[in-house]
């Protein structure tokens, strides 16, 4: 009994110790829950900030994509305008301008302002007038002084880069044209926009021209004021009386192309700057998001660590609680055992007391009859009670076995489930749960918003697909209608071809008749001046009758040359025309011969100059290759039908050819000496 009491006391001490440990762990758990609640709240705040920054970044991404697409479109329009400008510019001028740009870039030449085309600006309605007035002067390059243009021309000549016309501002002296004030015209120069330092170049190109309302006004102004006039449609009237006009295709306007190029470049620069600004903002947002993610990750790590500690505390509390329960069960068993032992002790003590009492009584032989009858009656009762005791004992054993099974089930299943439910209830009562609920609600809102956006995009795509489907059906219907129309047109074309064949056959027949009639008209000779008026109102029958009468009368004069006078007049006129033509041809022949002579002389001079250079280089190279030797190239020529060659050094000075040109070159003779002595 004392041993059981000591064990029970030890169990009670362990239970009190575990109870204190559980209370301390619960206190620490509550503190950790408060910390987790704060961290979860901060986590939600960071999540909100990150979502806001991500939304802002998405808007910037969208803006960036839009600006990039706009820049790409502007670049495509710029390339198209540049190609159109190149096609609208003559090839030699385009090549020369490209060479000038390259020379300026490669040689670092300053003071070149560019062609007039790129320096002028005006309203679109004046494009035609400006282009027609300037002509090729639009491509003249404005430079600061003539030294710059001379330097560029030297490089162009050396590199064979084409030809360009320059306007040096220091050499330009624009005429002082006094334009009177009038409502009929306005000076073209006033409608142009250009820099003040380029004014002299523009005065030279546009200073003599005024814009008029129409061609009649331009004719009158040019005649009365001695000014070059032009209309907005490009019709020109020179002050000397010449008129130029007609259709001008404004779609190929070079000023329009230049304006598109200039505007697109400015817009591209503006969009590029805006794109860079958006890129900087995106970088700042990315940095902020990265910082938030870093802090978020750090906070998540701290929160996970706190959660792990909280879980550890809860596990410790559960373990301590379980251990406490086991100790309580052991204590209960000990107390029960102690109670049983005490009962057994009491039973034993009572048995001892009874035995002691029995020891003080007399034996059965000394019992009375009544006592013997009572004893005989009590013995069966004792046997029955013993049997009943055995049955109760067996029943008690079975009940205790069932009780132990129920207690095992309660401890292993029901109590564990109770603890799980209590843990869930305790977690539900935790301070972090509302914050987590708020985070989950926020995630749910974000998911719903994303779902709504995706639904909106899907709906837009479905609507676009439906619209394209309807459009495709309409196009199919239009295609079928066009095919039917094409079939009808093909049938109409076939019918027209048949009608055309018939008409061509009739035309050939009528052409034959026309040739016959023309032959008869030529046979008639010249007619009097009043013949057409006299016979204009007569019908075909009357004319045929008159023709028959005339033919009958003409038979009387069959031996007379009726066309003699006409032939004389015609031949006289032809002779005068031929004489004038001969004089013109003689004059042209003389000019052509002079031109041929000049060209032949230039050709021969070029040939001799080139040959002299080749011979000089041959002599120098040969003298370098063969030490002490020398070599010459000698041209063999034929003059006035006499063959011969000239042994003199071709790169030495020569006398001028008396005929002015060399008729024929025979070949080249090579003279070399490897010793220098012959």
XYZ file of C-alpha atoms in Angstrom:
678
model
C 0.000 0.000 0.000
C 2.780 2.459 0.838
C 4.534 1.514 -2.378
C 1.386 2.255 -4.387
C 0.941 5.525 -2.520
C 4.512 6.535 -3.386
C 3.966 5.657 -7.031
C 0.680 7.584 -7.068
C 2.379 10.627 -5.561
C 5.112 10.451 -8.207
C 2.458 10.257 -10.916
C 0.664 13.273 -9.436
C 3.932 15.212 -9.443
C 4.573 14.282 -13.079
C 1.030 15.333 -13.969
C 1.461 18.721 -12.253
C 4.786 19.204 -14.045
C 3.229 18.359 -17.412
C 0.322 20.680 -16.652
C 2.713 23.567 -15.994
C 4.649 22.691 -19.187
C 1.420 22.670 -21.211
C 0.381 26.042 -19.788
C 3.769 27.590 -20.636
C 3.623 26.157 -24.155
C 0.114 27.477 -24.627
C 1.259 30.918 -23.495
C 4.151 30.841 -25.966
C 1.794 29.564 -28.656
C -0.570 32.486 -28.093
C 2.376 34.892 -28.409
C 3.494 33.180 -31.637
C -0.062 33.356 -32.955
C -0.088 37.108 -32.331
C 3.247 37.427 -34.148
C 1.930 35.280 -37.007
C -1.185 37.468 -37.214
C 1.004 40.573 -37.587
C 3.188 38.849 -40.149
C 0.141 37.632 -42.072
C -1.247 41.151 -42.048
C 2.056 42.500 -43.365
C 2.040 39.667 -45.901
C -1.399 40.753 -47.095
C -0.266 44.372 -47.314
C 2.801 43.348 -49.352
C 0.590 41.219 -51.568
C -1.731 44.168 -52.189
C 1.235 46.418 -53.009
C 2.718 43.756 -55.304
C -0.608 43.272 -57.082
C -0.988 47.034 -57.518
C 2.556 47.275 -58.916
C 1.941 44.292 -61.188
C -1.263 45.898 -62.487
C 0.652 49.128 -63.094
C 3.410 47.137 -64.830
C 0.813 45.418 -67.018
C -0.579 48.796 -68.036
C 2.962 49.986 -68.858
C 3.605 46.771 -70.785
C 0.436 47.369 -72.760
C 1.452 50.970 -73.393
C 4.963 49.815 -74.363
C 3.582 47.290 -76.842
C 1.234 49.922 -78.275
C 4.048 52.488 -78.637
C 6.364 49.838 -80.145
C 3.704 48.871 -82.681
C 3.170 52.573 -83.496
C 6.936 53.061 -83.948
C 7.092 50.007 -86.232
C 4.201 51.387 -88.285
C 5.881 54.797 -88.528
C 9.139 53.128 -89.576
C 7.321 51.165 -92.275
C 5.672 54.372 -93.543
C 9.094 56.068 -93.374
C 10.716 53.310 -95.440
C 7.839 53.428 -97.953
C 8.150 57.212 -98.232
C 11.943 56.957 -98.681
C 11.509 54.325 -101.408
C 8.831 56.423 -103.100
C 11.113 59.474 -102.894
C 13.981 57.456 -104.401
C 11.724 56.291 -107.246
C 10.525 59.867 -107.843
C 14.122 61.186 -107.920
C 16.235 60.827 -111.093
C 18.883 58.130 -110.752
C 21.979 60.295 -111.298
C 20.707 62.929 -108.848
C 19.894 60.288 -106.218
C 23.324 58.722 -106.644
C 25.017 62.117 -106.334
C 23.077 63.065 -103.185
C 23.893 59.700 -101.590
C 27.560 60.238 -102.436
C 27.470 63.716 -100.865
C 25.965 62.301 -97.666
C 28.636 59.607 -97.544
C 31.461 62.099 -98.205
C 30.203 64.433 -95.456
C 30.044 61.528 -93.030
C 33.403 59.966 -93.974
C 35.436 63.169 -94.264
C 33.748 65.111 -91.463
C 32.831 68.073 -93.678
C 30.677 70.728 -92.020
C 28.669 73.635 -93.378
C 26.447 71.459 -95.617
C 22.762 72.225 -94.967
C 21.257 69.717 -97.400
C 19.150 69.901 -100.574
C 16.451 72.542 -100.996
C 13.876 69.727 -100.880
C 14.711 69.019 -97.233
C 15.037 72.679 -96.166
C 11.675 73.967 -97.425
C 8.269 73.532 -95.795
C 4.844 74.836 -96.718
C 1.170 73.960 -96.747
C 0.216 70.880 -98.735
C -1.848 72.846 -101.244
C 1.327 74.652 -102.423
C 3.339 71.437 -103.005
C 2.579 71.281 -106.729
C 3.390 74.967 -107.310
C 6.683 74.683 -105.383
C 7.809 71.514 -107.192
C 6.930 72.796 -110.663
C 8.597 76.152 -109.973
C 11.803 74.666 -108.606
C 12.111 71.673 -110.945
C 15.486 70.016 -110.455
C 16.538 72.923 -108.243
C 14.803 71.043 -105.433
C 17.852 68.760 -105.391
C 20.454 71.555 -105.318
C 22.516 71.276 -102.148
C 22.836 74.434 -100.042
C 26.297 74.916 -98.532
C 27.854 77.653 -96.449
C 30.571 78.713 -98.904
C 32.145 77.724 -102.215
C 35.217 76.181 -100.534
C 33.019 73.421 -99.106
C 31.370 72.742 -102.463
C 34.796 72.717 -104.184
C 36.117 70.191 -101.706
C 33.083 67.914 -102.121
C 33.250 68.176 -105.931
C 36.914 67.173 -105.863
C 36.053 64.070 -103.821
C 33.108 63.307 -106.125
C 35.383 63.542 -109.156
C 38.069 61.409 -107.556
C 35.635 58.716 -106.407
C 33.357 58.963 -109.486
C 30.392 59.486 -107.181
C 28.089 61.326 -109.599
C 27.189 64.964 -110.169
C 25.540 67.412 -107.782
C 24.654 71.103 -108.075
C 25.578 73.260 -105.076
C 24.278 76.653 -103.942
C 27.064 78.420 -101.963
C 25.413 81.054 -99.803
C 28.463 83.349 -99.949
C 28.309 83.465 -103.769
C 24.547 83.697 -104.241
C 23.275 87.143 -105.189
C 19.533 86.939 -105.652
C 18.001 89.596 -107.916
C 16.035 92.327 -106.251
C 12.542 91.777 -107.650
C 9.964 94.411 -106.765
C 6.623 92.610 -106.580
C 3.671 95.031 -106.453
C 0.853 94.468 -104.009
C -2.216 92.967 -105.665
C -5.175 90.737 -104.809
C -4.621 88.724 -108.005
C -1.351 87.156 -106.928
C 0.950 86.583 -103.968
C 4.725 85.942 -104.008
C 5.509 82.243 -103.683
C 8.372 83.042 -101.307
C 5.908 84.314 -98.681
C 4.171 80.923 -98.532
C 7.365 79.023 -97.793
C 8.882 78.259 -94.402
C 12.663 78.115 -94.142
C 15.503 79.243 -91.908
C 16.628 82.850 -92.164
C 20.257 81.961 -93.039
C 19.026 80.061 -96.140
C 16.970 82.968 -97.471
C 19.337 83.890 -100.333
C 19.165 80.352 -101.746
C 15.357 80.399 -101.697
C 15.254 83.892 -103.187
C 17.357 82.614 -106.067
C 15.022 79.659 -106.732
C 11.579 81.120 -105.914
C 12.080 84.900 -105.772
C 10.847 85.599 -109.336
C 7.603 83.595 -109.113
C 4.141 84.579 -107.879
C 1.026 82.428 -107.308
C -2.177 83.286 -109.161
C -5.733 82.048 -108.796
C -6.126 80.642 -112.306
C -4.406 80.505 -115.668
C -6.195 83.584 -117.090
C -5.071 85.701 -114.141
C -1.554 84.316 -114.492
C -1.470 85.244 -118.194
C -2.622 88.784 -117.458
C -0.194 89.260 -114.543
C 2.767 87.889 -116.513
C 2.013 90.238 -119.414
C 1.396 93.359 -117.292
C 3.995 92.923 -114.496
C 6.751 90.876 -116.226
C 6.620 88.162 -113.557
C 6.772 84.399 -113.718
C 3.370 83.144 -112.640
C 2.103 79.766 -111.508
C -1.230 78.361 -110.376
C -1.881 75.896 -107.580
C -2.387 73.202 -110.262
C 1.150 73.764 -111.567
C 0.305 75.697 -114.760
C 3.115 78.179 -115.524
C 3.199 81.416 -117.488
C 6.681 82.890 -118.017
C 7.235 86.610 -118.197
C 8.537 86.133 -121.737
C 5.225 84.582 -122.822
C 5.879 80.830 -122.618
C 3.150 78.686 -121.061
C 3.522 75.254 -119.479
C 0.717 73.204 -118.005
C -1.259 70.010 -117.939
C -1.902 67.192 -115.519
C 0.492 66.848 -112.566
C 0.316 63.680 -110.478
C 0.262 64.994 -106.914
C 0.420 61.439 -105.555
C 4.099 61.357 -106.529
C 4.797 64.683 -104.843
C 8.371 64.662 -103.576
C 7.614 67.380 -101.033
C 4.831 65.184 -99.674
C 7.249 62.276 -99.304
C 9.788 64.526 -97.567
C 7.068 65.859 -95.239
C 6.048 62.286 -94.380
C 9.705 61.391 -93.730
C 10.268 64.508 -91.602
C 7.031 64.076 -89.612
C 7.601 60.352 -89.110
C 11.182 60.923 -87.917
C 9.984 63.542 -85.428
C 7.145 61.274 -84.290
C 9.519 58.302 -84.022
C 11.902 60.373 -81.876
C 8.981 61.467 -79.709
C 7.631 57.931 -79.389
C 11.130 56.575 -78.736
C 11.646 59.101 -75.928
C 8.249 58.176 -74.511
C 9.177 54.494 -74.836
C 12.436 55.101 -72.975
C 10.493 56.905 -70.245
C 8.096 53.953 -70.032
C 11.122 51.626 -69.929
C 12.579 53.591 -67.015
C 9.263 53.417 -65.175
C 9.107 49.698 -65.865
C 12.622 49.288 -64.488
C 11.623 51.216 -61.346
C 8.492 49.083 -60.966
C 10.502 45.904 -61.554
C 12.961 47.031 -58.880
C 10.122 47.764 -56.477
C 8.498 44.422 -57.239
C 11.848 42.658 -56.780
C 12.345 44.407 -53.436
C 8.819 43.500 -52.388
C 9.334 39.904 -53.470
C 12.602 39.797 -51.511
C 10.914 41.201 -48.423
C 7.961 38.937 -49.085
C 10.207 35.897 -49.267
C 12.028 36.976 -46.121
C 8.710 37.492 -44.364
C 7.445 34.137 -45.648
C 10.581 32.497 -44.304
C 10.052 34.164 -40.918
C 6.374 33.255 -40.990
C 7.160 29.647 -41.932
C 9.718 29.523 -39.132
C 7.140 30.888 -36.696
C 4.579 28.411 -38.020
C 7.047 25.566 -37.585
C 7.729 26.746 -34.033
C 3.980 27.009 -33.400
C 3.457 23.551 -34.801
C 6.298 22.313 -32.620
C 4.676 23.930 -29.593
C 1.343 22.378 -30.507
C 3.052 19.034 -31.008
C 4.727 19.434 -27.606
C 1.398 20.376 -26.043
C -0.264 17.385 -27.705
C 2.550 15.083 -26.616
C 2.476 16.469 -23.082
C -1.307 16.198 -23.038
C -1.085 12.630 -24.258
C 1.582 11.851 -21.692
C -0.553 13.545 -19.033
C -3.483 11.420 -20.089
C -1.365 8.291 -19.846
C -0.142 9.345 -16.414
C -3.704 10.090 -15.332
C -4.751 6.660 -16.553
C -1.809 5.087 -14.702
C -2.723 7.129 -11.609
C -6.299 5.982 -11.898
C -5.141 2.378 -12.175
C -2.828 2.869 -9.201
C -5.606 4.429 -7.163
C -7.931 1.651 -8.229
C -5.323 -0.940 -7.300
C -4.798 0.885 -4.029
C -8.531 0.827 -3.398
C -8.683 -2.875 -4.267
C -5.778 -3.591 -1.980
C -7.440 -1.603 0.775
C -10.656 -3.558 0.196
C -8.743 -6.784 0.237
C -7.006 -5.690 3.430
C -10.344 -4.841 4.969
C -11.779 -8.185 3.802
C -8.766 -10.017 5.176
C -9.019 -8.113 8.447
C -12.722 -8.891 8.669
C -11.957 -12.548 7.847
C -9.354 -12.561 10.551
C -11.859 -11.054 12.974
C -14.427 -13.678 11.993
C -11.884 -16.415 12.376
C -10.970 -15.044 15.730
C -14.651 -15.028 16.649
C -15.047 -18.557 15.374
C -12.062 -19.588 17.385
C -13.881 -18.394 20.466
C -17.079 -20.453 19.664
C -17.799 -24.055 20.509
C -17.533 -26.979 18.145
C -20.531 -28.372 16.240
C -20.998 -31.256 18.577
C -21.670 -28.814 21.263
C -24.262 -26.953 19.125
C -27.863 -27.045 19.912
C -30.469 -28.476 17.594
C -31.566 -25.072 16.457
C -28.024 -24.110 15.670
C -27.565 -27.339 13.786
C -30.731 -26.777 11.790
C -29.576 -23.268 11.030
C -26.153 -24.538 9.979
C -27.700 -27.171 7.760
C -29.843 -24.505 6.132
C -26.930 -22.078 5.755
C -24.556 -24.556 4.070
C -26.660 -24.823 0.843
C -27.114 -21.081 0.945
C -23.367 -20.695 1.224
C -22.871 -23.041 -1.712
C -25.438 -21.119 -3.773
C -23.853 -17.803 -2.865
C -20.439 -19.177 -3.779
C -21.780 -20.239 -7.167
C -23.418 -16.838 -7.559
C -20.149 -15.219 -6.542
C -18.292 -17.223 -9.190
C -20.831 -16.273 -11.849
C -20.651 -12.583 -10.816
C -16.892 -12.827 -10.831
C -16.923 -14.239 -14.377
C -19.422 -11.587 -15.450
C -17.265 -8.932 -13.860
C -14.232 -10.241 -15.770
C -16.160 -10.107 -19.021
C -17.432 -6.606 -18.244
C -13.938 -5.469 -17.369
C -12.633 -6.979 -20.623
C -15.355 -5.127 -22.557
C -14.557 -2.003 -20.581
C -10.891 -2.298 -21.449
C -11.809 -2.711 -25.129
C -14.043 0.364 -24.964
C -11.334 2.310 -23.156
C -8.775 1.261 -25.801
C -11.155 2.359 -28.577
C -11.837 5.589 -26.725
C -8.149 6.318 -26.220
C -6.957 5.245 -29.651
C -9.783 6.568 -31.855
C -12.291 8.789 -30.150
C -9.868 10.688 -27.966
C -7.534 11.202 -30.908
C -10.412 12.490 -33.011
C -11.444 14.693 -30.106
C -7.934 16.126 -29.952
C -7.929 16.716 -33.709
C -11.238 18.526 -33.464
C -9.967 20.494 -30.476
C -6.858 21.427 -32.525
C -9.092 22.560 -35.361
C -11.219 24.551 -32.920
C -8.126 26.053 -31.362
C -6.782 26.959 -34.793
C -10.165 28.459 -35.635
C -9.889 30.523 -32.500
C -6.367 31.568 -33.521
C -5.634 35.208 -34.277
C -4.020 34.345 -37.647
C -7.184 32.824 -39.052
C -8.990 36.134 -39.885
C -5.864 37.436 -41.555
C -5.535 34.238 -43.558
C -9.207 34.508 -44.446
C -8.591 38.055 -45.638
C -5.625 36.848 -47.738
C -7.725 34.032 -49.193
C -10.532 36.491 -49.956
C -8.028 38.778 -51.645
C -6.698 35.854 -53.686
C -10.289 34.966 -54.539
C -10.947 38.539 -55.680
C -7.780 38.503 -57.802
C -8.790 35.171 -59.284
C -12.282 36.492 -60.013
C -10.834 39.635 -61.579
C -8.458 37.549 -63.707
C -11.364 35.303 -64.632
C -13.476 38.345 -65.576
C -10.643 39.715 -67.712
C -10.168 36.346 -69.389
C -13.931 36.107 -69.897
C -13.975 39.599 -71.417
C -11.084 38.741 -73.737
C -12.762 35.441 -74.620
C -16.020 37.217 -75.327
C -14.218 39.784 -77.480
C -12.441 36.995 -79.346
C -15.722 35.130 -79.822
C -17.387 38.324 -81.085
C -14.414 38.922 -83.407
C -14.622 35.330 -84.653
C -18.351 35.734 -85.251
C -17.771 39.043 -87.025
C -15.045 37.516 -89.184
C -17.300 34.543 -89.884
C -20.095 36.855 -90.981
C -17.632 38.869 -93.039
C -16.293 35.670 -94.586
C -19.831 34.592 -95.464
C -20.464 37.999 -97.022
C -17.195 37.721 -98.962
C -18.150 34.231 -100.116
C -21.496 35.580 -101.244
C -19.770 38.468 -103.021
C -17.365 35.975 -104.594
C -20.266 33.892 -105.876
C -21.951 37.046 -107.209
C -18.702 38.107 -108.870
C -18.287 34.657 -110.402
C -21.807 34.863 -111.786
C -21.073 38.389 -113.039
C -17.801 37.135 -114.516
C -19.657 34.366 -116.354
C -22.157 36.917 -117.690
C -19.330 39.238 -118.709
C -17.508 36.373 -120.437
C -20.669 35.576 -122.368
C -21.039 39.273 -123.177
C -17.395 39.403 -124.280
C -17.914 36.378 -126.514
C -20.999 37.990 -128.038
C -19.066 41.237 -128.432
C -16.190 39.350 -130.050
C -18.592 37.887 -132.580
C -20.066 41.336 -133.232
C -16.533 42.723 -133.455
C -15.589 40.132 -136.063
C -18.624 41.124 -138.098
C -17.780 44.799 -137.664
C -14.144 44.177 -138.632
C -15.312 42.368 -141.745
C -17.614 45.276 -142.575
C -14.780 47.692 -141.785
C -12.400 45.946 -144.160
C -15.052 46.093 -146.852
C -15.634 49.795 -146.252
C -11.874 50.443 -146.181
C -11.564 48.883 -149.619
C -14.381 51.109 -150.821
C -12.695 54.093 -149.114
C -9.425 53.349 -150.944
C -11.300 53.194 -154.217
C -13.042 56.479 -153.500
C -9.754 58.120 -152.434
C -8.153 56.928 -155.659
C -10.991 58.453 -157.633
C -10.660 61.711 -155.624
C -6.908 61.805 -156.352
C -7.663 61.244 -160.019
C -10.015 64.244 -159.895
C -7.209 66.602 -158.887
C -7.691 69.857 -157.044
C -11.231 71.143 -156.619
C -12.452 74.759 -156.578
C -12.746 76.429 -153.186
C -16.540 76.672 -153.450
C -17.019 73.052 -154.470
C -17.870 71.823 -150.967
C -20.367 74.596 -150.289
C -21.977 74.171 -153.715
C -22.522 70.414 -153.465
C -22.968 70.177 -149.696
C -26.766 70.116 -149.708
C -27.215 67.796 -152.709
C -28.151 64.194 -152.144
C -26.398 61.146 -153.488
C -28.590 60.732 -156.563
C -28.135 64.364 -157.631
C -24.396 64.080 -157.161
C -24.283 60.856 -159.187
C -26.260 62.544 -161.999
C -23.929 65.564 -161.951
C -20.934 63.193 -161.969
C -22.325 61.339 -164.950
C -22.890 64.613 -166.847
C -19.374 65.789 -166.007
C -17.880 62.500 -167.193
C -19.787 62.801 -170.497
C -18.449 66.325 -170.968
C -14.918 65.219 -170.017
C -14.938 62.644 -172.785
C -14.712 65.530 -175.253
C -11.417 66.614 -173.615
C -9.797 63.226 -173.285
C -6.639 64.371 -175.119
C -6.041 67.365 -172.718
C -3.854 67.072 -169.599
C -6.346 68.271 -167.045
C -3.878 68.262 -164.176
C -1.114 70.267 -165.751
C -1.775 73.447 -163.768
C -2.209 71.596 -160.533
C 0.909 69.574 -161.159
C 2.874 72.731 -161.926
C 1.729 74.411 -158.729
C 2.438 71.270 -156.700
C 5.860 70.733 -158.224
C 6.779 74.390 -157.689
C 5.837 74.187 -154.021
C 7.717 70.899 -153.652
C 10.828 72.405 -155.279
C 10.775 75.380 -152.891
C 10.319 73.067 -149.907
C 13.139 70.849 -151.103
C 15.422 73.836 -151.576
C 14.672 75.073 -148.060
C 15.173 71.587 -146.746
C 18.472 71.314 -148.613
C 19.694 74.573 -147.098
C 18.731 73.333 -143.643
C 20.436 70.000 -144.263
C 23.579 71.714 -145.533
C 23.721 73.892 -142.434
C 23.064 70.869 -140.239
C 25.699 68.869 -142.111
C 28.249 71.608 -141.553
C 27.464 71.759 -137.845
C 27.556 67.973 -137.601
C 30.922 67.870 -139.356
C 32.239 70.516 -136.977
C 30.928 68.507 -134.035
C 32.421 65.290 -135.443
C 35.760 67.036 -135.924
C 35.706 68.354 -132.351
C 34.688 64.985 -130.964
C 37.346 63.173 -133.010
C 39.951 65.608 -131.814
C 38.860 65.128 -128.192
C 38.797 61.377 -128.699
C 42.294 61.329 -130.130
C 43.540 63.620 -127.390
C 42.007 61.301 -124.786
C 43.533 58.249 -126.488
C 46.974 59.840 -126.671
C 46.751 61.161 -123.103
C 45.741 57.736 -121.809
C 48.408 55.984 -123.901
C 51.052 58.405 -122.656
C 50.135 57.620 -119.065
C 50.264 53.884 -119.762
C 53.631 54.226 -121.564
C 55.049 56.299 -118.706
C 53.958 53.755 -116.115
C 55.273 50.906 -118.323
C 58.695 52.585 -118.531
C 58.796 53.192 -114.767
C 57.685 49.641 -113.896
C 60.108 48.084 -116.425
C 63.040 50.117 -115.089
C 62.144 48.909 -111.559
C 61.820 45.265 -112.667
C 65.005 45.238 -114.831
C 67.902 47.047 -113.247
C 69.805 49.039 -115.892
C 67.216 48.279 -118.570
C 64.559 50.383 -120.171
C 61.378 49.832 -122.158
C 59.049 51.939 -124.287
C 55.577 51.635 -125.735
C 55.260 53.161 -129.221
C 51.925 53.685 -130.921
C 51.765 52.796 -134.622
C 49.465 55.100 -136.596
C 48.345 55.472 -140.168
C 47.895 58.963 -141.516
C 46.275 59.829 -144.852
C 46.595 56.282 -146.076
C 50.401 56.050 -145.387
C 51.446 53.278 -143.009
C 54.187 54.091 -140.545
C 55.169 54.114 -136.961
C 56.640 56.606 -134.637
C 59.605 55.539 -132.575
C 59.701 58.526 -130.352
C 58.824 58.375 -126.663
C 55.044 58.540 -126.425
C 55.015 60.204 -123.061
C 57.192 63.093 -124.332
C 55.608 66.288 -125.731
C 54.209 65.950 -129.257
C 53.386 68.409 -131.977
C 49.768 68.980 -132.841
C 48.366 66.922 -135.690
C 47.942 69.214 -138.711
C 44.737 67.457 -139.761
C 43.288 67.832 -136.250
C 42.691 64.094 -135.785
C 44.227 60.674 -136.434
C 42.406 58.565 -138.990
C 43.404 55.144 -137.824
C 45.527 53.413 -135.201
C 47.422 50.346 -136.343
C 48.769 49.004 -133.056
C 51.395 49.329 -130.332
C 55.092 48.475 -130.580
C 57.020 47.420 -127.468
C 60.716 48.350 -127.345
C 62.778 46.950 -124.475
C 66.445 46.761 -123.568
C 67.782 44.657 -120.703
C 71.283 46.183 -120.724
C 70.511 49.787 -121.355
C 72.790 49.850 -124.445
C 70.424 49.118 -127.280
